[in-house]
Amino acid sequence: MNRINKKLQEAKKIFSIYFSAGYPNLNDTVQIIQDLEKNGVDMIEIGLPFSDPLADGPTIQASSTQALHNGMTTQVLFDQLKDVRKTVTIPLVIMGYFNPMLQYGIENFCQKCAEVGIDGLIIPDLPVDVYADEYKATFEKYGLKNIFLITPQTSVERINFIDSVSDGFIYMVSSASVTGSQTGFGAEQADYFKRIADMNLNNPQVIGFGISDKETFNQATHYAKGAIIGSAFIKHLTQNGTGKIKEFVEEII
């Protein structure tokens, strides 16, 4: 069974962390992953830096830009991760944009993901219908779960279609804004969380964007299986380096 599916079956709320590979320093990637797992994080999204990150707010954009300047590339990331499964057991997801994957070659990219132990991909600019028609078979060949995003504006019809082609979790974007651009959740977002929960979809939901502390994590996971923190963790890395990851995680859980 894929590690994502196995983790989602556990009787607990899922705490996922996103960070940009190669940030703050090029060779920090694996150490950050190991420290996050050691301190209780359930799943990790490894950001593959890209020069034109449409969904990312300024904090993640800045970390992505710095990682590119540090020398991070698709191949460097795969080289860094080649032995990660000797020490890490939790689900690992690569979040990135479609252009670098196309440049690498979709089949080659999926094969390398399988070789190093990646469990799934989040590709915000790959439309679900294009995926279903052209790439689903390749992803499944290599045992990769493709995770799709929904927003408060996503139609019921499209949500149901995404649910029908998914076999992992659905990434619920908490609002229409980019990452890291809000604090706390209001009634409108709570209504959205409840509306999606009431749809009783086949795939569990994990909420991202706007999760920054224990309060927002608890608000999100009241309605969903889990929540993802990205910008707040990257700010922590920017201020503290990689030495205080334990303190960050303990403040959330």
PDB file of C-alpha atoms in Angstrom:
ATOM      1  CA  MET A   1       0.000   0.000   0.000  1.00  0.00           C
ATOM      2  CA  ASN A   2       1.197   3.501  -0.824  1.00  0.00           C
ATOM      3  CA  ARG A   3       2.490   5.301   2.289  1.00  0.00           C
ATOM      4  CA  ILE A   4      -0.002   8.144   1.775  1.00  0.00           C
ATOM      5  CA  ASN A   5      -2.990   5.784   1.872  1.00  0.00           C
ATOM      6  CA  LYS A   6      -1.553   3.984   4.874  1.00  0.00           C
ATOM      7  CA  LYS A   7      -1.004   7.241   6.771  1.00  0.00           C
ATOM      8  CA  LEU A   8      -4.518   8.461   5.974  1.00  0.00           C
ATOM      9  CA  GLN A   9      -5.972   5.323   7.553  1.00  0.00           C
ATOM     10  CA  GLU A  10      -4.444   6.163  10.920  1.00  0.00           C
ATOM     11  CA  ALA A  11      -6.878   7.377  13.562  1.00  0.00           C
ATOM     12  CA  LYS A  12      -5.282  10.793  13.956  1.00  0.00           C
ATOM     13  CA  LYS A  13      -5.170  14.183  12.297  1.00  0.00           C
ATOM     14  CA  ILE A  14      -2.370  14.506   9.735  1.00  0.00           C
ATOM     15  CA  PHE A  15       0.225  17.232  10.224  1.00  0.00           C
ATOM     16  CA  SER A  16       2.062  17.960   6.973  1.00  0.00           C
ATOM     17  CA  ILE A  17       4.913  20.403   6.405  1.00  0.00           C
ATOM     18  CA  TYR A  18       5.961  22.041   3.139  1.00  0.00           C
ATOM     19  CA  PHE A  19       9.423  23.461   2.515  1.00  0.00           C
ATOM     20  CA  SER A  20      11.482  24.350  -0.537  1.00  0.00           C
ATOM     21  CA  ALA A  21      14.194  21.821  -1.376  1.00  0.00           C
ATOM     22  CA  GLY A  22      17.634  23.403  -1.172  1.00  0.00           C
ATOM     23  CA  TYR A  23      16.607  26.085   1.341  1.00  0.00           C
ATOM     24  CA  PRO A  24      18.053  27.667   3.408  1.00  0.00           C
ATOM     25  CA  ASN A  25      21.171  25.913   2.072  1.00  0.00           C
ATOM     26  CA  LEU A  26      21.473  23.570  -0.889  1.00  0.00           C
ATOM     27  CA  ASN A  27      22.288  20.464   1.142  1.00  0.00           C
ATOM     28  CA  ASP A  28      19.794  20.997   3.985  1.00  0.00           C
ATOM     29  CA  THR A  29      17.005  19.021   2.265  1.00  0.00           C
ATOM     30  CA  VAL A  30      17.485  15.557   3.758  1.00  0.00           C
ATOM     31  CA  GLN A  31      18.372  16.822   7.242  1.00  0.00           C
ATOM     32  CA  ILE A  32      15.159  18.858   7.364  1.00  0.00           C
ATOM     33  CA  ILE A  33      13.125  15.816   6.290  1.00  0.00           C
ATOM     34  CA  GLN A  34      14.753  13.629   8.940  1.00  0.00           C
ATOM     35  CA  ASP A  35      14.267  16.221  11.692  1.00  0.00           C
ATOM     36  CA  LEU A  36      10.605  16.766  10.791  1.00  0.00           C
ATOM     37  CA  GLU A  37       9.843  13.052  10.975  1.00  0.00           C
ATOM     38  CA  LYS A  38      11.817  12.629  14.195  1.00  0.00           C
ATOM     39  CA  ASN A  39       9.724  15.356  15.831  1.00  0.00           C
ATOM     40  CA  GLY A  40       6.314  14.008  14.887  1.00  0.00           C
ATOM     41  CA  VAL A  41       5.381  15.383  11.446  1.00  0.00           C
ATOM     42  CA  ASP A  42       3.203  12.888   9.552  1.00  0.00           C
ATOM     43  CA  MET A  43       3.874  13.832   5.936  1.00  0.00           C
ATOM     44  CA  ILE A  44       6.236  16.148   4.067  1.00  0.00           C
ATOM     45  CA  GLU A  45       5.782  18.144   0.882  1.00  0.00           C
ATOM     46  CA  ILE A  46       9.117  18.822  -0.755  1.00  0.00           C
ATOM     47  CA  GLY A  47       8.910  21.910  -2.927  1.00  0.00           C
ATOM     48  CA  LEU A  48      10.737  21.658  -6.253  1.00  0.00           C
ATOM     49  CA  PRO A  49      11.771  25.272  -6.888  1.00  0.00           C
ATOM     50  CA  PHE A  50      10.550  26.922 -10.085  1.00  0.00           C
ATOM     51  CA  SER A  51      11.126  30.396 -11.503  1.00  0.00           C
ATOM     52  CA  ASP A  52       7.409  31.188 -12.002  1.00  0.00           C
ATOM     53  CA  PRO A  53       5.475  29.764  -9.027  1.00  0.00           C
ATOM     54  CA  LEU A  54       1.875  30.821  -9.663  1.00  0.00           C
ATOM     55  CA  ALA A  55       0.274  29.674  -6.399  1.00  0.00           C
ATOM     56  CA  ASP A  56       3.043  30.678  -4.028  1.00  0.00           C
ATOM     57  CA  GLY A  57       3.089  33.749  -1.862  1.00  0.00           C
ATOM     58  CA  PRO A  58       6.152  35.931  -1.241  1.00  0.00           C
ATOM     59  CA  THR A  59       7.654  33.782   1.519  1.00  0.00           C
ATOM     60  CA  ILE A  60       7.695  30.583  -0.536  1.00  0.00           C
ATOM     61  CA  GLN A  61       8.673  32.483  -3.683  1.00  0.00           C
ATOM     62  CA  ALA A  62      11.670  33.938  -1.871  1.00  0.00           C
ATOM     63  CA  SER A  63      12.754  30.529  -0.557  1.00  0.00           C
ATOM     64  CA  SER A  64      12.312  29.016  -4.013  1.00  0.00           C
ATOM     65  CA  THR A  65      14.382  31.775  -5.612  1.00  0.00           C
ATOM     66  CA  GLN A  66      17.130  31.333  -3.022  1.00  0.00           C
ATOM     67  CA  ALA A  67      17.110  27.562  -3.556  1.00  0.00           C
ATOM     68  CA  LEU A  68      17.555  28.087  -7.307  1.00  0.00           C
ATOM     69  CA  HIS A  69      20.437  30.468  -6.598  1.00  0.00           C
ATOM     70  CA  ASN A  70      21.896  27.819  -4.283  1.00  0.00           C
ATOM     71  CA  GLY A  71      21.977  25.413  -7.241  1.00  0.00           C
ATOM     72  CA  MET A  72      18.833  23.332  -6.733  1.00  0.00           C
ATOM     73  CA  THR A  73      17.610  21.497  -9.841  1.00  0.00           C
ATOM     74  CA  THR A  74      15.382  18.496 -10.461  1.00  0.00           C
ATOM     75  CA  GLN A  75      18.413  16.239 -10.825  1.00  0.00           C
ATOM     76  CA  VAL A  76      20.100  17.627  -7.716  1.00  0.00           C
ATOM     77  CA  LEU A  77      16.943  16.898  -5.718  1.00  0.00           C
ATOM     78  CA  PHE A  78      16.795  13.306  -6.938  1.00  0.00           C
ATOM     79  CA  ASP A  79      20.496  12.891  -6.111  1.00  0.00           C
ATOM     80  CA  GLN A  80      19.878  14.245  -2.610  1.00  0.00           C
ATOM     81  CA  LEU A  81      16.950  11.881  -2.039  1.00  0.00           C
ATOM     82  CA  LYS A  82      18.544   8.692  -3.377  1.00  0.00           C
ATOM     83  CA  ASP A  83      19.145   7.242   0.111  1.00  0.00           C
ATOM     84  CA  VAL A  84      16.352   9.022   2.013  1.00  0.00           C
ATOM     85  CA  ARG A  85      14.331   5.822   2.513  1.00  0.00           C
ATOM     86  CA  LYS A  86      17.148   4.360   4.590  1.00  0.00           C
ATOM     87  CA  THR A  87      16.195   6.778   7.374  1.00  0.00           C
ATOM     88  CA  VAL A  88      12.701   8.145   6.608  1.00  0.00           C
ATOM     89  CA  THR A  89       9.425   6.187   6.681  1.00  0.00           C
ATOM     90  CA  ILE A  90       6.661   8.831   6.447  1.00  0.00           C
ATOM     91  CA  PRO A  91       5.010   9.817   3.140  1.00  0.00           C
ATOM     92  CA  LEU A  92       7.006  12.174   0.930  1.00  0.00           C
ATOM     93  CA  VAL A  93       5.293  14.274  -1.731  1.00  0.00           C
ATOM     94  CA  ILE A  94       6.988  16.487  -4.317  1.00  0.00           C
ATOM     95  CA  MET A  95       5.107  19.715  -4.958  1.00  0.00           C
ATOM     96  CA  GLY A  96       6.155  21.504  -8.095  1.00  0.00           C
ATOM     97  CA  TYR A  97       5.121  22.924 -11.420  1.00  0.00           C
ATOM     98  CA  PHE A  98       4.656  20.991 -14.629  1.00  0.00           C
ATOM     99  CA  ASN A  99       7.297  22.695 -16.774  1.00  0.00           C
ATOM    100  CA  PRO A 100      10.373  21.246 -14.990  1.00  0.00           C
ATOM    101  CA  MET A 101       8.745  17.802 -15.057  1.00  0.00           C
ATOM    102  CA  LEU A 102       8.098  18.115 -18.802  1.00  0.00           C
ATOM    103  CA  GLN A 103      11.691  19.191 -19.333  1.00  0.00           C
ATOM    104  CA  TYR A 104      12.935  16.180 -17.376  1.00  0.00           C
ATOM    105  CA  GLY A 105      10.503  13.888 -19.212  1.00  0.00           C
ATOM    106  CA  ILE A 106       7.314  12.733 -17.513  1.00  0.00           C
ATOM    107  CA  GLU A 107       8.163   9.038 -17.636  1.00  0.00           C
ATOM    108  CA  ASN A 108      11.720   9.678 -16.432  1.00  0.00           C
ATOM    109  CA  PHE A 109      10.464  11.954 -13.670  1.00  0.00           C
ATOM    110  CA  CYS A 110       7.942   9.412 -12.411  1.00  0.00           C
ATOM    111  CA  GLN A 111      10.509   6.624 -12.586  1.00  0.00           C
ATOM    112  CA  LYS A 112      13.017   8.624 -10.529  1.00  0.00           C
ATOM    113  CA  CYS A 113      10.298   9.467  -7.990  1.00  0.00           C
ATOM    114  CA  ALA A 114       9.584   5.766  -7.581  1.00  0.00           C
ATOM    115  CA  GLU A 115      13.292   4.926  -7.301  1.00  0.00           C
ATOM    116  CA  VAL A 116      13.950   7.384  -4.456  1.00  0.00           C
ATOM    117  CA  GLY A 117      10.702   6.640  -2.598  1.00  0.00           C
ATOM    118  CA  ILE A 118       8.423   9.556  -3.428  1.00  0.00           C
ATOM    119  CA  ASP A 119       4.774   8.660  -2.776  1.00  0.00           C
ATOM    120  CA  GLY A 120       2.886  11.395  -4.586  1.00  0.00           C
ATOM    121  CA  LEU A 121       2.965  14.632  -6.534  1.00  0.00           C
ATOM    122  CA  ILE A 122       1.158  17.964  -6.258  1.00  0.00           C
ATOM    123  CA  ILE A 123       1.263  19.887  -9.537  1.00  0.00           C
ATOM    124  CA  PRO A 124      -0.936  23.002  -9.287  1.00  0.00           C
ATOM    125  CA  ASP A 125      -0.775  23.831 -13.001  1.00  0.00           C
ATOM    126  CA  LEU A 126      -1.615  20.359 -14.350  1.00  0.00           C
ATOM    127  CA  PRO A 127      -5.372  20.346 -15.114  1.00  0.00           C
ATOM    128  CA  VAL A 128      -7.185  17.298 -13.831  1.00  0.00           C
ATOM    129  CA  ASP A 129      -8.714  16.453 -17.213  1.00  0.00           C
ATOM    130  CA  VAL A 130      -5.318  16.607 -18.939  1.00  0.00           C
ATOM    131  CA  TYR A 131      -3.906  14.373 -16.226  1.00  0.00           C
ATOM    132  CA  ALA A 132      -6.763  11.878 -16.580  1.00  0.00           C
ATOM    133  CA  ASP A 133      -6.443  11.736 -20.380  1.00  0.00           C
ATOM    134  CA  GLU A 134      -2.665  11.809 -20.814  1.00  0.00           C
ATOM    135  CA  TYR A 135      -0.691  11.026 -17.650  1.00  0.00           C
ATOM    136  CA  LYS A 136      -2.745   8.999 -15.175  1.00  0.00           C
ATOM    137  CA  ALA A 137      -1.537   5.654 -16.506  1.00  0.00           C
ATOM    138  CA  THR A 138       2.101   6.701 -16.193  1.00  0.00           C
ATOM    139  CA  PHE A 139       1.669   7.940 -12.626  1.00  0.00           C
ATOM    140  CA  GLU A 140      -0.087   4.712 -11.665  1.00  0.00           C
ATOM    141  CA  LYS A 141       2.609   2.616 -13.347  1.00  0.00           C
ATOM    142  CA  TYR A 142       5.109   4.033 -10.853  1.00  0.00           C
ATOM    143  CA  GLY A 143       2.774   3.948  -7.842  1.00  0.00           C
ATOM    144  CA  LEU A 144       2.470   7.725  -7.529  1.00  0.00           C
ATOM    145  CA  LYS A 145      -0.590   9.485  -6.154  1.00  0.00           C
ATOM    146  CA  ASN A 146      -1.416  12.746  -7.887  1.00  0.00           C
ATOM    147  CA  ILE A 147      -2.966  15.239  -5.483  1.00  0.00           C
ATOM    148  CA  PHE A 148      -5.326  17.884  -6.869  1.00  0.00           C
ATOM    149  CA  LEU A 149      -6.233  21.250  -5.405  1.00  0.00           C
ATOM    150  CA  ILE A 150      -9.727  22.614  -4.890  1.00  0.00           C
ATOM    151  CA  THR A 151     -10.675  26.133  -3.797  1.00  0.00           C
ATOM    152  CA  PRO A 152     -13.853  27.766  -2.469  1.00  0.00           C
ATOM    153  CA  GLN A 153     -14.653  28.616  -6.111  1.00  0.00           C
ATOM    154  CA  THR A 154     -14.330  25.055  -7.467  1.00  0.00           C
ATOM    155  CA  SER A 155     -17.673  23.785  -8.753  1.00  0.00           C
ATOM    156  CA  VAL A 156     -19.376  20.735  -7.271  1.00  0.00           C
ATOM    157  CA  GLU A 157     -19.120  19.031 -10.659  1.00  0.00           C
ATOM    158  CA  ARG A 158     -15.360  19.543 -10.813  1.00  0.00           C
ATOM    159  CA  ILE A 159     -14.851  18.493  -7.199  1.00  0.00           C
ATOM    160  CA  ASN A 160     -16.674  15.253  -7.919  1.00  0.00           C
ATOM    161  CA  PHE A 161     -14.555  14.699 -11.040  1.00  0.00           C
ATOM    162  CA  ILE A 162     -11.353  15.316  -9.073  1.00  0.00           C
ATOM    163  CA  ASP A 163     -12.592  12.898  -6.426  1.00  0.00           C
ATOM    164  CA  SER A 164     -13.294  10.260  -9.091  1.00  0.00           C
ATOM    165  CA  VAL A 165      -9.753  10.320 -10.537  1.00  0.00           C
ATOM    166  CA  SER A 166      -7.984  10.655  -7.176  1.00  0.00           C
ATOM    167  CA  ASP A 167      -6.688   7.935  -4.886  1.00  0.00           C
ATOM    168  CA  GLY A 168      -4.977   9.717  -2.030  1.00  0.00           C
ATOM    169  CA  PHE A 169      -6.260  12.965  -0.602  1.00  0.00           C
ATOM    170  CA  ILE A 170      -7.687  16.199  -1.958  1.00  0.00           C
ATOM    171  CA  TYR A 171      -5.737  19.363  -1.189  1.00  0.00           C
ATOM    172  CA  MET A 172      -8.243  21.971  -0.037  1.00  0.00           C
ATOM    173  CA  VAL A 173      -6.948  25.480  -0.583  1.00  0.00           C
ATOM    174  CA  SER A 174      -8.450  27.471   2.275  1.00  0.00           C
ATOM    175  CA  SER A 175      -9.059  30.614   0.206  1.00  0.00           C
ATOM    176  CA  ALA A 176      -8.565  32.087  -3.246  1.00  0.00           C
ATOM    177  CA  SER A 177      -5.367  33.865  -2.205  1.00  0.00           C
ATOM    178  CA  VAL A 178      -1.767  32.727  -2.576  1.00  0.00           C
ATOM    179  CA  THR A 179       0.120  30.962   0.205  1.00  0.00           C
ATOM    180  CA  GLY A 180       1.026  32.798   3.367  1.00  0.00           C
ATOM    181  CA  SER A 181      -1.309  35.739   2.783  1.00  0.00           C
ATOM    182  CA  GLN A 182      -3.722  35.464   5.680  1.00  0.00           C
ATOM    183  CA  THR A 183      -3.989  34.780   9.387  1.00  0.00           C
ATOM    184  CA  GLY A 184      -6.852  32.896  10.959  1.00  0.00           C
ATOM    185  CA  PHE A 185     -10.083  31.667   9.442  1.00  0.00           C
ATOM    186  CA  GLY A 186     -13.420  33.441   9.379  1.00  0.00           C
ATOM    187  CA  ALA A 187     -16.987  32.238   9.041  1.00  0.00           C
ATOM    188  CA  GLU A 188     -16.783  32.124   5.250  1.00  0.00           C
ATOM    189  CA  GLN A 189     -13.914  29.646   5.338  1.00  0.00           C
ATOM    190  CA  ALA A 190     -15.525  27.581   8.070  1.00  0.00           C
ATOM    191  CA  ASP A 191     -18.644  27.332   5.892  1.00  0.00           C
ATOM    192  CA  TYR A 192     -16.482  26.180   2.980  1.00  0.00           C
ATOM    193  CA  PHE A 193     -14.716  23.564   5.116  1.00  0.00           C
ATOM    194  CA  LYS A 194     -18.076  22.260   6.341  1.00  0.00           C
ATOM    195  CA  ARG A 195     -19.591  22.264   2.851  1.00  0.00           C
ATOM    196  CA  ILE A 196     -16.800  20.067   1.507  1.00  0.00           C
ATOM    197  CA  ALA A 197     -16.900  17.773   4.544  1.00  0.00           C
ATOM    198  CA  ASP A 198     -20.645  17.314   4.016  1.00  0.00           C
ATOM    199  CA  MET A 199     -20.060  16.119   0.441  1.00  0.00           C
ATOM    200  CA  ASN A 200     -18.714  12.834   1.878  1.00  0.00           C
ATOM    201  CA  LEU A 201     -16.094  12.486  -0.852  1.00  0.00           C
ATOM    202  CA  ASN A 202     -14.242   9.226  -1.368  1.00  0.00           C
ATOM    203  CA  ASN A 203     -10.893  10.890  -0.720  1.00  0.00           C
ATOM    204  CA  PRO A 204     -10.087  12.590   2.590  1.00  0.00           C
ATOM    205  CA  GLN A 205      -9.236  16.283   2.529  1.00  0.00           C
ATOM    206  CA  VAL A 206      -6.123  18.028   3.777  1.00  0.00           C
ATOM    207  CA  ILE A 207      -6.285  21.828   4.095  1.00  0.00           C
ATOM    208  CA  GLY A 208      -3.474  24.167   3.113  1.00  0.00           C
ATOM    209  CA  PHE A 209      -2.843  27.926   2.744  1.00  0.00           C
ATOM    210  CA  GLY A 210      -3.291  30.042   5.873  1.00  0.00           C
ATOM    211  CA  ILE A 211      -2.302  27.362   8.405  1.00  0.00           C
ATOM    212  CA  SER A 212       0.367  28.970  10.558  1.00  0.00           C
ATOM    213  CA  ASP A 213      -0.072  27.963  14.206  1.00  0.00           C
ATOM    214  CA  LYS A 214      -1.854  25.626  16.604  1.00  0.00           C
ATOM    215  CA  GLU A 215      -5.124  27.580  16.393  1.00  0.00           C
ATOM    216  CA  THR A 216      -5.417  27.493  12.608  1.00  0.00           C
ATOM    217  CA  PHE A 217      -4.244  23.857  12.509  1.00  0.00           C
ATOM    218  CA  ASN A 218      -7.032  22.901  14.934  1.00  0.00           C
ATOM    219  CA  GLN A 219      -9.613  24.967  13.040  1.00  0.00           C
ATOM    220  CA  ALA A 220      -8.730  23.237   9.765  1.00  0.00           C
ATOM    221  CA  THR A 221      -8.561  19.724  11.154  1.00  0.00           C
ATOM    222  CA  HIS A 222     -11.946  20.106  12.830  1.00  0.00           C
ATOM    223  CA  TYR A 223     -13.385  19.582   9.362  1.00  0.00           C
ATOM    224  CA  ALA A 224     -10.600  17.793   7.476  1.00  0.00           C
ATOM    225  CA  LYS A 225      -8.253  14.852   7.915  1.00  0.00           C
ATOM    226  CA  GLY A 226      -5.189  17.040   8.081  1.00  0.00           C
ATOM    227  CA  ALA A 227      -3.533  20.378   7.469  1.00  0.00           C
ATOM    228  CA  ILE A 228      -0.389  21.645   5.784  1.00  0.00           C
ATOM    229  CA  ILE A 229       1.931  24.375   7.027  1.00  0.00           C
ATOM    230  CA  GLY A 230       4.305  25.965   4.525  1.00  0.00           C
ATOM    231  CA  SER A 231       5.030  29.682   4.762  1.00  0.00           C
ATOM    232  CA  ALA A 232       5.172  29.736   8.574  1.00  0.00           C
ATOM    233  CA  PHE A 233       7.733  26.929   8.604  1.00  0.00           C
ATOM    234  CA  ILE A 234       9.848  28.601   5.932  1.00  0.00           C
ATOM    235  CA  LYS A 235       9.805  31.843   7.959  1.00  0.00           C
ATOM    236  CA  HIS A 236      11.000  29.772  10.911  1.00  0.00           C
ATOM    237  CA  LEU A 237      13.871  28.375   8.815  1.00  0.00           C
ATOM    238  CA  THR A 238      14.742  31.876   7.625  1.00  0.00           C
ATOM    239  CA  GLN A 239      14.938  33.182  11.190  1.00  0.00           C
ATOM    240  CA  ASN A 240      16.448  30.152  12.934  1.00  0.00           C
ATOM    241  CA  GLY A 241      18.147  27.996  10.315  1.00  0.00           C
ATOM    242  CA  THR A 242      17.655  24.235  10.673  1.00  0.00           C
ATOM    243  CA  GLY A 243      18.532  24.058  14.360  1.00  0.00           C
ATOM    244  CA  LYS A 244      15.118  24.654  15.977  1.00  0.00           C
ATOM    245  CA  ILE A 245      12.758  22.433  14.012  1.00  0.00           C
ATOM    246  CA  LYS A 246      11.690  20.599  17.164  1.00  0.00           C
ATOM    247  CA  GLU A 247      10.493  23.847  18.759  1.00  0.00           C
ATOM    248  CA  PHE A 248       8.411  24.736  15.690  1.00  0.00           C
ATOM    249  CA  VAL A 249       6.655  21.360  15.561  1.00  0.00           C
ATOM    250  CA  GLU A 250       5.976  21.344  19.313  1.00  0.00           C
ATOM    251  CA  GLU A 251       4.142  24.676  19.013  1.00  0.00           C
ATOM    252  CA  ILE A 252       1.669  23.090  16.573  1.00  0.00           C
ATOM    253  CA  ILE A 253       1.126  19.658  18.096  1.00  0.00           C
TER     254      ILE A 253
END
